[in-house]
CSV table of C-alpha atoms in Angstrom, one decimal:
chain,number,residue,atom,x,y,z
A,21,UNK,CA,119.0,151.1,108.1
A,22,UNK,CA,120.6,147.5,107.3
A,23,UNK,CA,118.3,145.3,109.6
A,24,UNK,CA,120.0,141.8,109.2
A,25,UNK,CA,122.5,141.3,106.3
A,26,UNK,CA,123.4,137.6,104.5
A,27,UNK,CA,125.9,137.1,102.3
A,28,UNK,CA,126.5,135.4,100.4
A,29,UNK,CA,122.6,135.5,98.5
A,30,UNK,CA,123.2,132.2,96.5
A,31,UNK,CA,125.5,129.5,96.1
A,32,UNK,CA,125.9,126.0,94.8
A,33,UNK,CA,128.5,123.7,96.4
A,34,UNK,CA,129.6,120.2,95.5
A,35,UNK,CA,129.1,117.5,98.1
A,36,UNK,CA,131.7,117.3,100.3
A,37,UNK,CA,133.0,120.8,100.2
A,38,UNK,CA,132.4,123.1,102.8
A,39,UNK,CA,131.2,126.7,103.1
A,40,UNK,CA,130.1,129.8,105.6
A,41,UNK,CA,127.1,131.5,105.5
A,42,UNK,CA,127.5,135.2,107.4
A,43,UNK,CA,125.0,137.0,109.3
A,44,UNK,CA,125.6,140.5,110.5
A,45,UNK,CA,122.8,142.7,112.0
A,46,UNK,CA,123.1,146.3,113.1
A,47,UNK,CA,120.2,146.6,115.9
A,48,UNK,CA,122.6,145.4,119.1
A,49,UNK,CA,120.4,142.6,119.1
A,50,UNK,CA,121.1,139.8,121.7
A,51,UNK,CA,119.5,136.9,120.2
A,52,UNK,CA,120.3,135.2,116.6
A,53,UNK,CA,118.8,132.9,114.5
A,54,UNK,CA,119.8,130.6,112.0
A,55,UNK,CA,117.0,128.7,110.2
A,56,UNK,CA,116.2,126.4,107.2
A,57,UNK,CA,113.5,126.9,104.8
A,58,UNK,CA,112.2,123.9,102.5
A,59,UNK,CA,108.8,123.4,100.4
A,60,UNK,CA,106.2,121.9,102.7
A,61,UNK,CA,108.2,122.0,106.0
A,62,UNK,CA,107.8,126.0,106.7
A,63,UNK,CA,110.5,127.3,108.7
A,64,UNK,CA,112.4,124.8,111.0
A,65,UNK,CA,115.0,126.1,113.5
A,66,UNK,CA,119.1,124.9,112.9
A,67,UNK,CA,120.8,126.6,115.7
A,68,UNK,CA,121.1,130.2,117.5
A,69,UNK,CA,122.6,132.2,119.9
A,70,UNK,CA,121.6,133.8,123.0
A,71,UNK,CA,124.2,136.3,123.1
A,72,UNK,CA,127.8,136.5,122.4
A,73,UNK,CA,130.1,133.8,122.3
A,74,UNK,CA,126.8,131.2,123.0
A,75,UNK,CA,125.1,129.2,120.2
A,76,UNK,CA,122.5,126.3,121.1
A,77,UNK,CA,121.0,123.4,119.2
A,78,UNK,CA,118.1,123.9,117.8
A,79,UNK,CA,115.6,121.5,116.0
A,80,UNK,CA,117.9,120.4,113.5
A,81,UNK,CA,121.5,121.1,113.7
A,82,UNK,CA,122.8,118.3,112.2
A,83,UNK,CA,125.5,119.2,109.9
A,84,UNK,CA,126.1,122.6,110.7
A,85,UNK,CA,128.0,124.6,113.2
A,86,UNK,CA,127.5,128.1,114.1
A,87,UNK,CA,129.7,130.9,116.0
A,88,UNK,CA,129.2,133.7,117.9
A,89,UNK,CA,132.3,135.6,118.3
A,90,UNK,CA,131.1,139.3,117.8
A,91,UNK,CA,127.4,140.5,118.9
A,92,UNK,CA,126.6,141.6,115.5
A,93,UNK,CA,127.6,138.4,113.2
A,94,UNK,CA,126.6,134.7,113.5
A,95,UNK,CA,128.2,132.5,111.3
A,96,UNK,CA,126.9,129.0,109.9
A,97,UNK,CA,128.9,126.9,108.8
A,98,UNK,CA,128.5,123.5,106.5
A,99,UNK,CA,131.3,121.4,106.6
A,100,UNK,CA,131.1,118.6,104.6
A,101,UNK,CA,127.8,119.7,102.8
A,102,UNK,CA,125.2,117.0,101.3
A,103,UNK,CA,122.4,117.3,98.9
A,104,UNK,CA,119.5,117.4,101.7
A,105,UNK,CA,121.4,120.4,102.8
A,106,UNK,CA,119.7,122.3,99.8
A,107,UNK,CA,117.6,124.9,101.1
A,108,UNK,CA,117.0,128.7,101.7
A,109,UNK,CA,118.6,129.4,104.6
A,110,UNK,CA,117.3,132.7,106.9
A,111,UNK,CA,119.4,134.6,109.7
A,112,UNK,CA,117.3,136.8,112.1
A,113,UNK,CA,117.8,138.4,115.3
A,114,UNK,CA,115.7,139.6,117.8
A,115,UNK,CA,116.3,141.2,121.2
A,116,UNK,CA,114.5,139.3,123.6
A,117,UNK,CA,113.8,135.3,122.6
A,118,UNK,CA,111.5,134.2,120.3
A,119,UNK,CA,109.6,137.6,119.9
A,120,UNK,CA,109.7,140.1,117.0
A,121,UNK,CA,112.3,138.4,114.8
A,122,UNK,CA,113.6,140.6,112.2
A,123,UNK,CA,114.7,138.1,109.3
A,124,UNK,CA,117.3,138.3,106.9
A,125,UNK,CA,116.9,138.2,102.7
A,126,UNK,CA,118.1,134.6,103.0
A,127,UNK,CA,120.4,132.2,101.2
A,128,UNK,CA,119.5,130.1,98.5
A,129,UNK,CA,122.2,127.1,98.6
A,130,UNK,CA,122.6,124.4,96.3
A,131,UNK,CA,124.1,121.2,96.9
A,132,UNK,CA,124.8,119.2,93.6
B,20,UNK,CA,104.3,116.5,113.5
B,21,UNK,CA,103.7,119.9,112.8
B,22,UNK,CA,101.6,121.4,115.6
B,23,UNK,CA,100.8,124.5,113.6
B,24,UNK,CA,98.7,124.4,110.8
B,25,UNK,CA,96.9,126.5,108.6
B,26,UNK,CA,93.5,125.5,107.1
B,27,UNK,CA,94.0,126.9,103.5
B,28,UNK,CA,96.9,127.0,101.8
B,29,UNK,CA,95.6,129.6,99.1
B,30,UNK,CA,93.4,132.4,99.4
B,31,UNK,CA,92.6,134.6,96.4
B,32,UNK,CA,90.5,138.0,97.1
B,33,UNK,CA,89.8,140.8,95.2
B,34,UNK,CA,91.5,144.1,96.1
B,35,UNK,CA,89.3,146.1,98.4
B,36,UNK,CA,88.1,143.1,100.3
B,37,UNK,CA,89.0,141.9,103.9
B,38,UNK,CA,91.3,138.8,103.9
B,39,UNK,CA,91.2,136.4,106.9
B,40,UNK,CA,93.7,133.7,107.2
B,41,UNK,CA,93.4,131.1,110.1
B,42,UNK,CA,95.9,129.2,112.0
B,43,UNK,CA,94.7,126.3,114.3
B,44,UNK,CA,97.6,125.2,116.6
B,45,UNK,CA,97.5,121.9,119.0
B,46,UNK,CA,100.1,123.1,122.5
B,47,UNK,CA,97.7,124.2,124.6
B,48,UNK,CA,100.6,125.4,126.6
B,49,UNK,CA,102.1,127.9,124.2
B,50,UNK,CA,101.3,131.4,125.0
B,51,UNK,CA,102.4,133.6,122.5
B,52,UNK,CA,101.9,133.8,118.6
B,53,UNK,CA,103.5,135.7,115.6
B,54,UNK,CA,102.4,136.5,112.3
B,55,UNK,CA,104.3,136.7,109.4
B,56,UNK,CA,104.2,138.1,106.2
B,57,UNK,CA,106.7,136.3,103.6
B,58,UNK,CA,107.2,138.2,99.9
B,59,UNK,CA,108.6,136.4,96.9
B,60,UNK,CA,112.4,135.9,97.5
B,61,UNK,CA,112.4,137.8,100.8
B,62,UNK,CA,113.0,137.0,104.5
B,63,UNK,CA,109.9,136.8,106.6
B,64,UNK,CA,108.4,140.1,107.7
B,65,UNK,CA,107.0,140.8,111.4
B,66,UNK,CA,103.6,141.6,111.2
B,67,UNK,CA,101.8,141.5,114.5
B,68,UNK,CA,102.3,139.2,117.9
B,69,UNK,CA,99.4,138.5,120.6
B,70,UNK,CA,99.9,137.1,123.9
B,71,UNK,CA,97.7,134.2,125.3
B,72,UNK,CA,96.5,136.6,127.8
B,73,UNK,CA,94.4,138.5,124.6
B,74,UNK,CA,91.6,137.6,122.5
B,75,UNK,CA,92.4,140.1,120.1
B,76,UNK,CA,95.1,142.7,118.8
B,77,UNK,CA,94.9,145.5,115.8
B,78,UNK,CA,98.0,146.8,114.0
B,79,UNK,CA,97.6,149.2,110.5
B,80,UNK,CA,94.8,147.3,108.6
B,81,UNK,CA,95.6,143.8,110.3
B,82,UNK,CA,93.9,142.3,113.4
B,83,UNK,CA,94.6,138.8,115.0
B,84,UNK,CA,92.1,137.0,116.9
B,85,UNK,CA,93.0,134.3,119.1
B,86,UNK,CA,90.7,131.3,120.6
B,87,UNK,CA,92.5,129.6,123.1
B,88,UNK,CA,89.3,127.6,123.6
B,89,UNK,CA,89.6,126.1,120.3
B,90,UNK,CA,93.1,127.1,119.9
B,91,UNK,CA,92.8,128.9,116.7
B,92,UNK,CA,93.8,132.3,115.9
B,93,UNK,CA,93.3,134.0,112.7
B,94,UNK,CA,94.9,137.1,110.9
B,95,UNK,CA,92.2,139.5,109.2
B,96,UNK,CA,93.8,142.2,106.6
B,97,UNK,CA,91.3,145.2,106.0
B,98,UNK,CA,91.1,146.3,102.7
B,99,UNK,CA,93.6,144.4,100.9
B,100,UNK,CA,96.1,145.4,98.7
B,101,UNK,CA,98.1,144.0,95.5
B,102,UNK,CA,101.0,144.5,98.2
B,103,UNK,CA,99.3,142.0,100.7
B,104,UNK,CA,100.1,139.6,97.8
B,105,UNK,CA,102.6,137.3,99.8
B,106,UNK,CA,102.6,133.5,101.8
B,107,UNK,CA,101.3,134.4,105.5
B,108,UNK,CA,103.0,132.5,108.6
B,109,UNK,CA,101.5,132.1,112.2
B,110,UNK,CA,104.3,131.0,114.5
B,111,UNK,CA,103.2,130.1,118.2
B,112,UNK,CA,106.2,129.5,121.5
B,113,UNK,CA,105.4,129.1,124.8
B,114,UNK,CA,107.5,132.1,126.7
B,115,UNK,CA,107.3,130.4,130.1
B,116,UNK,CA,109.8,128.0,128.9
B,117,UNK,CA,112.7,127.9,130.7
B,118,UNK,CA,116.4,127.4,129.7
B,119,UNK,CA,115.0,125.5,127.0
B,120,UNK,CA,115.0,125.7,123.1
B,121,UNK,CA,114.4,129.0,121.3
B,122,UNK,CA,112.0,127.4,119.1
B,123,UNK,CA,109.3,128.9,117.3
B,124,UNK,CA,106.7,126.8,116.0
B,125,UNK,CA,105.8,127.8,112.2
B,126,UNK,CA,102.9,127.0,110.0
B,127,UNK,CA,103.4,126.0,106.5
B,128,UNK,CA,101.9,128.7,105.3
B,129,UNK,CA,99.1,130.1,103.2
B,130,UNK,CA,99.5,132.1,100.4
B,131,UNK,CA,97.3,135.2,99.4
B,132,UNK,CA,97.1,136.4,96.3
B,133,UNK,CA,95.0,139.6,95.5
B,134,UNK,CA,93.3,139.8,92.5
B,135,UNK,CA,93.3,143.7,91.4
C-alpha cells in the first residue's frame, strides 16, 4: 500500500554538483509528475511523463531533466544545481491526465 | 499571473463548525477542478474533483460548489475536525486540451486551522 515513494526525503547540495531525485509508484499508473513547491508560488509543474519512455516540458523545466525508462519510476534529475533550485520537490502519478493525482511525501532540497 | 486564487489565506474555526474555503479562478475555459488537502510535511492529498458540467459534488463531510457564472467554487468541510487542520489547494485544467501541457493550475493556498 506504497502509493508513490521519493527518496531521497532531504538533501543539501553545493552549487554546481548534481543529484537524482527518484520517484517509484506501485498503482500501474501511466501518467507522472514532477513538481516544485516554494512559499507563495503554490505548486508549479517542472516536467512529466505521459507514459513510458515519454517526459514533456512542463511550466518550468529549466534545469532539470527527467526519465522515464520503467512505468513505475520517474527520475529528476539536477545537473548543475543553483540556489533558486531550493525547494520541496513532489512526484505524483495519476492514471489518466491531470485528474486524481496521488502525490508523493516530497523532497526537501537545499542548495547552499 | 496566477489565475487561481484563493480569497483567505487563513481560516480559524472551532471544532464542530462547518469550514468553507473559496477559490475564484479567471480561465473561463477550464473545465475541471481539484481540491486538495496539504498536511504539515506531507504530499498533497486528493480530496474531491467536479466537472464544469456540475454545480455541486459531496464526498465524506466535504462538498464543492462551483459557479461558473462568477467562476468561483468553494470547498465546505461539515463538522470539522482537529484533523482538517492542514493548507487547502483548489487546482483547475481545462480537459478538452489537446496534446498540450499537463498543467494543473494551483492556488496558493489557504490554511485552516481548527481550534479544539
Amino acid at each position: 500500500n506504497a502509493g508513490v515513494t521519493q527518496t531521497p526525503k532531504f538533501r543539501v547540495l553545493k552549487t554546481g554538483q548534481s543529484m537524482t531525485l527518484l520517484c517509484a509508484q506501485d498503482m500501474n499508473h501511466e501518467y507522472m509528475y514532477w513538481y516544485r513547491q516554494d512559499p507563495g508560488m503554490g505548486l508549479r509543474l517542472i516536467h512529466y511523463s505521459v507514459g513510458e519512455g515519454t517526459t514533456a516540458k512542463g511550466e518550468v523545466p529549466d534545469g532539470y531533466n527527467v526519465s522515464r525508462l520503467k512505468k513505475q519510476n520517474f527520475l529528476l534529475g539536477l545537473e548543475s544545481a543553483a540556489p533558486s533550485q531550493t525547494s520541496v520537490y513532489f512526484c505524483a502519478s495519476s492514471q489518466q491526465g491531470r485528474r486524481k493525482a496521488f502525490f508523493g511525501q516530497g523532497t526537501r532540497l537545499t542548495v547552499v | 499571473g496566477e489565475s487561481v486564487g484563493l480569497h483567505l489565506p487563513t481560516l480559524s474555526v472551532q471544532e464542530g463548525d462547518n469550514s468553507i474555503i473559496n477559490c475564484a479562478y479567471s480561465n473561463s475555459a477550464s473545465d475541471y477542478f481539484i481540491w486538495y488537502k496539504q498536511e504539515s510535511g506531507k504530499g498533497p492529498q486528493f480530496i474531491i474533483d467536479i466537472r464544469s458540467n456540475m454545480d455541486k459534488r459531496q464526498g465524506q463531510r466535504v462538498t464543492v460548489l462551483l459557479n461558473k457564472t462568477v467562476k468561483h467554487l468553494s470547498l465546505q468541510i461539515a463538522a470539522t475536525q482537529p484533523g482538517d487542520s492542514a493548507v487547502y489547494f483548489c487546482a483547475e485544467t481545462d480537459l478538452s486540451t489537446q496534446g498540450g501541457s499537463e498543467k494543473l493550475v494551483f492556488g496558493k493556498g489557504t490554511k485552516l486551522t481548527v481550534n479544539p
